[in-house]
Coordinates of C-alpha atoms and ligand atoms in Angstrom, one line a residue:
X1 CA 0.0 0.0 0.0
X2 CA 1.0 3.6 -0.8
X3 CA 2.2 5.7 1.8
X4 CA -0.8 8.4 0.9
X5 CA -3.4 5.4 0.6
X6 CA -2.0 4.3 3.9
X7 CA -2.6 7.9 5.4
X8 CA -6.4 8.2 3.8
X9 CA -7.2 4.4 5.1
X10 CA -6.2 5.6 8.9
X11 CA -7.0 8.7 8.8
X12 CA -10.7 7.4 8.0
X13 CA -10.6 5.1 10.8
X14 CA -9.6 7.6 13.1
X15 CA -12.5 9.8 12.2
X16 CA -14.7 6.9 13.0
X17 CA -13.4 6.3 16.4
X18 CA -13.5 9.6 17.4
X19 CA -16.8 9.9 16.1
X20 CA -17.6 6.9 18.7
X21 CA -15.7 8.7 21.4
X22 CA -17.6 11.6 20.9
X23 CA -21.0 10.0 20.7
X24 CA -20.5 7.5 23.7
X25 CA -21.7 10.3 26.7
X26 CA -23.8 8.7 29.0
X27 CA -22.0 8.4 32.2
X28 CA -23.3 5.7 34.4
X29 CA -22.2 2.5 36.5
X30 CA -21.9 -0.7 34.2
X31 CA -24.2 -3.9 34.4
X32 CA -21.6 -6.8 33.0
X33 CA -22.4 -10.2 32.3
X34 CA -19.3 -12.5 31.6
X35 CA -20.5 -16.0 30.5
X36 CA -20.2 -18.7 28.0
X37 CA -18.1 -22.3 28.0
X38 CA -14.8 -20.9 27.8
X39 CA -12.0 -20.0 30.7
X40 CA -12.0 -16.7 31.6
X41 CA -14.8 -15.6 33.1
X42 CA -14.2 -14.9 36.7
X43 CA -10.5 -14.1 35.9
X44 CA -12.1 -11.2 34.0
X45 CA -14.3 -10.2 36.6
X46 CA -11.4 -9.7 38.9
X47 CA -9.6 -8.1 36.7
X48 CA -11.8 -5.2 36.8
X49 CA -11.8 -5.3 40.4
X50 CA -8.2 -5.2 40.3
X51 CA -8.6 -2.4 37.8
X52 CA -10.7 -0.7 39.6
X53 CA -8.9 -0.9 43.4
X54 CA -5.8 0.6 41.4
X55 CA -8.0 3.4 40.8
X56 CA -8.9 4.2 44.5
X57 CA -12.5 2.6 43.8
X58 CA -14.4 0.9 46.5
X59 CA -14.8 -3.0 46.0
X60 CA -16.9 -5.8 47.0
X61 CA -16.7 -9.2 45.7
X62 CA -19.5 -12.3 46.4
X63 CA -17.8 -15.4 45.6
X64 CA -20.8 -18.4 45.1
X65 CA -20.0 -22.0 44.7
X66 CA -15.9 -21.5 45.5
X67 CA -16.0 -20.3 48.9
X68 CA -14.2 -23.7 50.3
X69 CA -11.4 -23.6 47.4
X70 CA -8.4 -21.0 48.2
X71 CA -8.6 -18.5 45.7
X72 CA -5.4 -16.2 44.6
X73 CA -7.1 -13.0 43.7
X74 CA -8.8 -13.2 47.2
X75 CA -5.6 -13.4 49.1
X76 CA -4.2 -10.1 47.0
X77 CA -7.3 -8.0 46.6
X78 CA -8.6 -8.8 50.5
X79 CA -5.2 -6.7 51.4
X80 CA -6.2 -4.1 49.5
X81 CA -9.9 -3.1 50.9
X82 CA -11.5 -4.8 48.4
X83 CA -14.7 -7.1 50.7
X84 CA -15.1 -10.4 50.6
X85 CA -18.1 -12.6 50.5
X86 CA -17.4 -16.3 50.2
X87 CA -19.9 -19.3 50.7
X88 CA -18.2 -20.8 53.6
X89 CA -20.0 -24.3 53.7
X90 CA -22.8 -25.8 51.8
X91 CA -22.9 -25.6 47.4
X92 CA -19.9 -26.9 45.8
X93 CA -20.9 -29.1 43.3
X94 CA -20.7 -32.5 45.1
X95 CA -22.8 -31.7 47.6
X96 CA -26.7 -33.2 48.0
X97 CA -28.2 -31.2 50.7
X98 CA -30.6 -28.5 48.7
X99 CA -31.6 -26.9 51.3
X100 CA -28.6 -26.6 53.0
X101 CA -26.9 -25.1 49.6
X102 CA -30.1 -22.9 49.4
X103 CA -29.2 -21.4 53.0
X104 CA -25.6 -21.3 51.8
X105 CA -26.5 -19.1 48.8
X106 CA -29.3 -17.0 50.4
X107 CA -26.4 -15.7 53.4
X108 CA -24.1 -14.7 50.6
X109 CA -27.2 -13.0 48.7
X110 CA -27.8 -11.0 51.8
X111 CA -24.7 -10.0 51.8
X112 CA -24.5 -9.1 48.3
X113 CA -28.0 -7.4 48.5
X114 CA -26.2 -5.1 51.0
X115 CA -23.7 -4.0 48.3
X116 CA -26.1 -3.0 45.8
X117 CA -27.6 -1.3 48.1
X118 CA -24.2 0.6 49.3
X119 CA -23.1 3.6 47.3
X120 CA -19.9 3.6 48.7
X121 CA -19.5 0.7 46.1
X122 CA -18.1 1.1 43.1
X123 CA -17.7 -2.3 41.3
X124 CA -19.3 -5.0 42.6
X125 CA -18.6 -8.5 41.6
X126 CA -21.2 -11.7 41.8
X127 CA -18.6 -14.6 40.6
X128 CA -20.5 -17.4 39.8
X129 CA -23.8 -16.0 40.8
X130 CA -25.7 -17.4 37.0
X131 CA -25.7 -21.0 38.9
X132 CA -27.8 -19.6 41.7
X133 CA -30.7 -18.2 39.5
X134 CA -30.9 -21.3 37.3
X135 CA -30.9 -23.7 39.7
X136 CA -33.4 -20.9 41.8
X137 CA -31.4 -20.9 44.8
X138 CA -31.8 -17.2 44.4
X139 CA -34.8 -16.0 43.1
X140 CA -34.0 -14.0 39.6
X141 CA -37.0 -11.4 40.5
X142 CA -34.9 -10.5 43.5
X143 CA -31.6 -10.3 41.7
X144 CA -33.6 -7.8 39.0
X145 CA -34.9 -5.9 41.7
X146 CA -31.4 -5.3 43.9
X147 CA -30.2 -4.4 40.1
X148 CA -32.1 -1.9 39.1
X149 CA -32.7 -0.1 42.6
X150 CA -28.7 -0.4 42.7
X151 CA -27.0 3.7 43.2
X152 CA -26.6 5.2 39.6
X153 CA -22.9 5.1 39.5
X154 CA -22.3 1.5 41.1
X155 CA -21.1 -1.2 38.3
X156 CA -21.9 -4.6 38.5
X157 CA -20.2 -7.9 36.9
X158 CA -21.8 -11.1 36.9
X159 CA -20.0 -14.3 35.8
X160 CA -21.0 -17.6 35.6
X161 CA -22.3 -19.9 32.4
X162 CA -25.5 -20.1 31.3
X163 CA -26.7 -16.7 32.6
X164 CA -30.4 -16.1 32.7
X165 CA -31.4 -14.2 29.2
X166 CA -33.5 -12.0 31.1
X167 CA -29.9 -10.7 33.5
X168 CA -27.9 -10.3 29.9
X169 CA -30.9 -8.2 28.2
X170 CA -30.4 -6.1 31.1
X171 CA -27.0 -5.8 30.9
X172 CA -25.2 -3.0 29.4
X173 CA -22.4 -5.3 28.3
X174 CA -22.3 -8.9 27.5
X175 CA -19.2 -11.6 26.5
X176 CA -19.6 -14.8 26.0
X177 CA -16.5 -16.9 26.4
X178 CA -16.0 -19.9 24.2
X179 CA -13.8 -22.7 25.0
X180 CA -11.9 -23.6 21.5
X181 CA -9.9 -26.3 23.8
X182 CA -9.2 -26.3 27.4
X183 CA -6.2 -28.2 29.1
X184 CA -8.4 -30.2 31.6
X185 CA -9.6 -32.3 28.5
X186 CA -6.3 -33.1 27.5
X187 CA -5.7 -34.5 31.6
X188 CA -4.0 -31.6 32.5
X189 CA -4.6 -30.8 36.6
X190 CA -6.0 -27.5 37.7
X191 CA -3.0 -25.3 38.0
X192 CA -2.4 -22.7 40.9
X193 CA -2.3 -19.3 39.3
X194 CA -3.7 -20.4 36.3
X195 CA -6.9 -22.2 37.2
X196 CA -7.3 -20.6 41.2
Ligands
ATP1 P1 -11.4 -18.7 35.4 O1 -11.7 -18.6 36.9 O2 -10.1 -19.4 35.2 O3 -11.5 -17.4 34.7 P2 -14.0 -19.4 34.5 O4 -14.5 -18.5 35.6 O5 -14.2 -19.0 33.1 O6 -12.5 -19.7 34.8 P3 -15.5 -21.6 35.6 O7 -16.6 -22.2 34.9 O8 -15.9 -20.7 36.7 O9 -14.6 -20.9 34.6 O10 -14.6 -22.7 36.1 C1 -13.5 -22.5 36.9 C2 -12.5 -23.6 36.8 O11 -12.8 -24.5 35.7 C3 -11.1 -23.0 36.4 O12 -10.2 -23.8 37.0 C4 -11.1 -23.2 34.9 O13 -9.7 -23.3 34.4 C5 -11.8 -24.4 34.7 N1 -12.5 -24.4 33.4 C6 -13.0 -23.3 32.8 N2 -13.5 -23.5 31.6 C7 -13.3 -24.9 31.4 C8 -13.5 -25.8 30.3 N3 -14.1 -25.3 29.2 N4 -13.1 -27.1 30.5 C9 -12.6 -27.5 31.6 N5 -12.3 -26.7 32.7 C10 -12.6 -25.4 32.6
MG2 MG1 -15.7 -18.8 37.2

């Protein structure tokens, strides 16, 4: 390519991203969903928390399903003010007891209902929260509600597969992560700093 049609092609593109830029006003908190087959989901979720405690922002984090398994973000981000909510007993996939995984959600959902409630939060993270609407440990019409009465600036990120169509038409922002191959298939153990 031509130096000059070089120039012309980006100088094009650049018009349309500043166009963007210009036309993207609205300042509001987030509503992120993270979900799909692939790994990366939570990892992204606390990468915005981690993005957003380097900023000075205030930071909560609900951790459903995982609470029994030691967790490396939680050991950094816990020394730096960002809260902690982790299911201490009761859903972890090889458990039985419904209602005792029920209780084990609804404590954390208190918890997390105190967040959205909590201006003084920035971002607010529900790892792993999708498994608790579908399999109605938490009841979505409660999770819609603490949404939208959440404080204007707060931004939320939900992670989990499978989320609930009605949480990602809500959402401002939606991935879907595929898996195009993951190492466990292939016999590889869960890794610590890769996997938790
Ligand atoms: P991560 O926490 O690494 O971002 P994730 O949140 O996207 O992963 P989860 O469904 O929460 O994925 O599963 C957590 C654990 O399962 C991690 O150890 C992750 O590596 C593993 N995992 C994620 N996706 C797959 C997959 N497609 N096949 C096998 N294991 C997976
Ligand atoms: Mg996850």
């Amino acid at each position: 390519m031509s130096e000059e049609r070089y120039k012309a092609r980006q100088s094009k593109i650049k018009q349309k991203v500043d166009e963007k830029v210009a036309a993207a006003q609205t300042e509001k908190g987030l509503l992120l969903v993270i979900t799909g087959n692939g790994k990366g989901k939570s990892t992204s979720g606390f990468g915005m928390i981690a993005r957003a405690t380097g900023h000075g922002q205030k930071c909560g984090v609900a951790q459903f399903i995982k609470g029994t398994w030691e967790c490396g973000e939680r050991n950094l981000l816990a020394n730096n003010g960002v809260d902690f909510h982790v299911m201490a007993t009761g859903f972890t996939w090889d458990t039985q007891d419904k209602s005792a995984d029920t209780e084990a959600a609804q404590q954390v959902w208190q918890e997390c209902k105190k967040m959205l409630a909590d201006p003084n939060y920035d971002v607010v993270l529900l790892d792993e929260l999708t498994y608790m609407v579908s399999y109605d440990y938490v009841a979505l019409e409660e999770v819609v509600e603490a949404l939208n009465n959440r404080p204007v600036e707060q931004s939320v990120i939900i992670t989990g597969r499978g989320a609930h169509r009605t949480l990602t038409d809500m959402a401002d922002t939606v991935s879907e992560v595929r898996s195009v191959k993951h190492a466990f298939e292939s016999g590889v153990k869960a890794r610590k700093g890769i996997d938790w």
